[in-house]
Amino acid sequence: MNSNNGFGAGHNYIMKQYDKMGKYHLVLNPDIEFSKGVLESLFSYMEKTDVGNIMPKVTYPDGEIQYLCKLLPSPKDWIIRRFIPIKILENK
């Protein structure tokens, strides 16, 4: 990858290279702020549970919960995305 294709593309690129990945991959926008100890808590939780994906509660500075129009993909979604070339089919 010799060009900057954006934030999401960069994460997608490295996540497809299993030999370069660590045990976990953090996707974190550069404008995010969080309290001290949050990453350590997430790491600890991941280490003691059988979880494949985690997303923390996101709040505004005043504590109000932010609405995020995002759904965590189901295992079926992950399998389809990984093994069925939907993009190739869409382009045809």
Short mmCIF file of C-alpha atoms in Angstrom, two decimals:
data_model
loop_
_atom_site.label_atom_id
_atom_site.label_comp_id
_atom_site.label_asym_id
_atom_site.label_seq_id
_atom_site.Cartn_x
_atom_site.Cartn_y
_atom_site.Cartn_z
CA MET A 1 0.00 0.00 0.00
CA ASN A 2 1.86 3.07 -1.24
CA SER A 3 -0.90 5.65 -0.87
CA ASN A 4 -3.13 7.04 1.85
CA ASN A 5 -6.57 5.60 1.15
CA GLY A 6 -8.09 6.78 4.41
CA PHE A 7 -8.62 5.73 7.99
CA GLY A 8 -10.90 2.75 7.36
CA ALA A 9 -8.92 1.45 4.40
CA GLY A 10 -5.74 1.51 6.47
CA HIS A 11 -7.33 -0.64 9.18
CA ASN A 12 -8.83 -3.01 6.62
CA TYR A 13 -5.44 -3.36 4.94
CA ILE A 14 -3.54 -4.35 8.08
CA MET A 15 -6.31 -6.62 9.39
CA LYS A 16 -5.99 -8.73 6.23
CA GLN A 17 -2.30 -9.32 6.97
CA TYR A 18 -2.55 -11.83 9.81
CA ASP A 19 1.22 -12.23 10.11
CA LYS A 20 1.53 -8.52 11.02
CA MET A 21 -1.40 -8.41 13.41
CA GLY A 22 -1.07 -8.66 17.15
CA LYS A 23 -3.58 -10.37 19.41
CA TYR A 24 -5.85 -7.31 19.30
CA HIS A 25 -6.44 -4.43 16.90
CA LEU A 26 -7.71 -1.10 18.20
CA VAL A 27 -9.70 1.09 15.82
CA LEU A 28 -9.68 4.52 17.43
CA ASN A 29 -10.43 7.80 15.71
CA PRO A 30 -7.84 10.51 16.47
CA ASP A 31 -10.42 12.87 17.98
CA ILE A 32 -11.52 10.45 20.73
CA GLU A 33 -10.94 11.21 24.40
CA PHE A 34 -11.46 8.75 27.22
CA SER A 35 -10.85 8.51 30.94
CA LYS A 36 -7.64 7.16 32.39
CA GLY A 37 -7.69 3.38 32.61
CA VAL A 38 -10.31 2.76 29.90
CA LEU A 39 -7.95 0.92 27.53
CA GLU A 40 -6.56 -1.12 30.40
CA SER A 41 -10.12 -2.06 31.43
CA LEU A 42 -11.02 -3.08 27.87
CA PHE A 43 -7.83 -5.13 27.62
CA SER A 44 -8.53 -6.85 30.93
CA TYR A 45 -12.09 -7.64 29.87
CA MET A 46 -10.91 -9.10 26.56
CA GLU A 47 -8.32 -11.25 28.33
CA LYS A 48 -10.82 -12.86 30.71
CA THR A 49 -13.77 -13.40 28.36
CA ASP A 50 -14.43 -15.16 25.08
CA VAL A 51 -15.28 -12.04 23.07
CA GLY A 52 -14.24 -11.27 19.50
CA ASN A 53 -15.39 -7.66 19.20
CA ILE A 54 -16.05 -4.92 21.72
CA MET A 55 -17.29 -1.33 21.57
CA PRO A 56 -17.43 0.94 24.60
CA LYS A 57 -20.35 3.17 25.52
CA VAL A 58 -19.81 6.55 23.85
CA THR A 59 -20.93 9.70 25.66
CA TYR A 60 -20.76 13.44 25.22
CA PRO A 61 -18.59 15.42 27.68
CA ASP A 62 -21.72 16.08 29.79
CA GLY A 63 -22.29 12.32 30.16
CA GLU A 64 -25.25 12.04 27.76
CA ILE A 65 -25.06 8.89 25.66
CA GLN A 66 -24.25 9.53 22.00
CA TYR A 67 -26.46 7.83 19.45
CA LEU A 68 -24.29 5.86 17.05
CA CYS A 69 -25.92 4.55 13.94
CA LYS A 70 -23.80 1.41 14.03
CA LEU A 71 -24.67 -2.17 14.68
CA LEU A 72 -22.12 -4.75 15.70
CA PRO A 73 -22.03 -7.36 12.96
CA SER A 74 -23.42 -10.78 13.75
CA PRO A 75 -21.24 -13.88 13.33
CA LYS A 76 -23.15 -14.51 10.08
CA ASP A 77 -22.14 -11.02 8.83
CA TRP A 78 -18.47 -11.69 9.67
CA ILE A 79 -18.50 -15.03 7.83
CA ILE A 80 -20.19 -13.57 4.76
CA ARG A 81 -17.81 -10.60 4.64
CA ARG A 82 -14.77 -12.85 5.02
CA PHE A 83 -15.60 -15.70 2.67
CA ILE A 84 -18.13 -14.47 0.11
CA PRO A 85 -16.87 -11.83 -2.33
CA ILE A 86 -19.94 -9.57 -2.20
CA LYS A 87 -18.04 -6.60 -3.72
CA ILE A 88 -17.05 -8.66 -6.75
CA LEU A 89 -20.65 -9.80 -7.22
CA GLU A 90 -21.96 -6.23 -6.85
CA ASN A 91 -19.51 -4.94 -9.46
CA LYS A 92 -20.71 -7.51 -12.01
#
